[in-house]
Structures are given as structure tokens and as C-alpha cells.
Amino acid sequence: MKANVNPDTCIGCELCTSVCPDVFKMEDDGLAHCIVDEVPTNAKACAQEASDSCPTSAISLS
Ligand code: F3S
């Protein structure tokens, strides 16, 4: 599984980085970024939760 944050729609609410810090990190641009190439097995559930909960649906999983 790969995760991607759309910089055009992320509003920097930080929800994903608190729900799933192993996958998402706030960067200097004030937006969340995916920090892994592949989502680790033990972080798939929280990545899904972050994607489902993001207020602007900025996170896509593939
Ligand atoms: Fe941005 Fe959504 Fe995360 S708005 S900070 S990608 S929860």
C-alpha cells in the first residue's frame, strides 16, 4: 500500500499525523507528507483511518 497527500487539498489540520505518525509527517510547508515508500503492515489500519478521517479527503491510498 502506498499513501499520498494531495498538497492542493491538504489544509494542514494535522489529524493524519496524530492518527498515523509512522506514515504522515508535517513538513515546513505546513502540509502533511507521506514519509514512507510503502505503508508498513502495522500502519495500514491507521493510514486507512487517516484517509477516511481527513476533512478534505486529501489522502489517497493505492
Ligand atoms: Fe492534511 Fe488531511 Fe492530514 S488536511 S494534515 S492530509 S488529515
Coordinates of C-alpha atoms and ligand atoms in Angstrom, one line a residue:
M1 CA 0.0 0.0 0.0
K2 CA 1.2 3.5 -0.9
A3 CA -0.1 6.7 0.6
N4 CA -0.2 10.1 -1.0
V5 CA -1.2 13.6 0.3
N6 CA -2.6 16.0 -2.2
P7 CA -0.9 19.3 -1.5
D8 CA -3.7 21.2 -3.3
T9 CA -6.3 20.0 -0.9
C10 CA -4.5 19.4 2.4
I11 CA -5.3 22.2 4.9
G12 CA -2.7 21.1 7.4
C13 CA -5.1 20.1 10.1
E14 CA -2.6 17.6 11.5
L15 CA -5.2 14.8 12.0
C16 CA -3.3 12.3 9.9
T17 CA 0.0 13.0 11.7
S18 CA -1.6 12.3 15.1
V19 CA -3.6 9.3 14.0
C20 CA -0.7 7.7 12.0
P21 CA 2.7 9.3 12.7
D22 CA 4.6 6.4 11.2
V23 CA 3.3 7.3 7.8
F24 CA 2.5 11.1 7.8
K25 CA 4.6 14.0 9.0
M26 CA 4.1 17.7 9.0
E27 CA 6.7 19.5 6.9
D28 CA 7.9 23.1 6.8
D29 CA 5.3 23.9 4.1
G30 CA 2.6 23.4 6.7
L31 CA 1.2 20.4 5.0
A32 CA 1.3 16.7 5.8
H33 CA 3.5 14.5 3.7
C34 CA 3.8 10.7 3.4
I35 CA 7.2 9.8 4.7
V36 CA 7.3 6.1 3.6
D37 CA 7.5 4.5 0.2
E38 CA 5.3 1.6 1.3
V39 CA 3.0 1.8 4.2
P40 CA 4.2 -0.8 6.8
T41 CA 1.9 -3.7 7.5
N42 CA 1.4 -2.5 11.1
A43 CA 0.4 1.0 10.0
K44 CA -2.1 0.1 7.3
A45 CA -5.1 0.4 9.7
C46 CA -4.1 3.9 10.9
A47 CA -3.3 5.0 7.3
Q48 CA -6.8 3.9 6.3
E49 CA -8.3 5.7 9.3
A50 CA -6.4 8.9 8.4
S51 CA -7.6 8.7 4.9
D52 CA -11.2 8.2 6.0
S53 CA -11.0 11.0 8.6
C54 CA -9.2 13.7 6.6
P55 CA -11.6 16.6 6.4
T56 CA -10.7 17.4 2.9
S57 CA -10.2 13.8 1.6
A58 CA -6.6 14.8 0.7
I59 CA -5.2 11.3 1.4
S60 CA -5.3 8.7 -1.3
L61 CA -4.2 5.1 -0.7
S62 CA -3.3 2.7 -3.5
Ligands
F3S1 FE1 -3.9 17.5 5.6 FE2 -5.9 15.8 5.8 FE3 -3.7 15.4 7.1 S1 -6.0 18.0 5.7 S2 -2.9 17.4 7.5 S3 -3.9 15.4 4.9 S4 -5.7 14.9 7.8

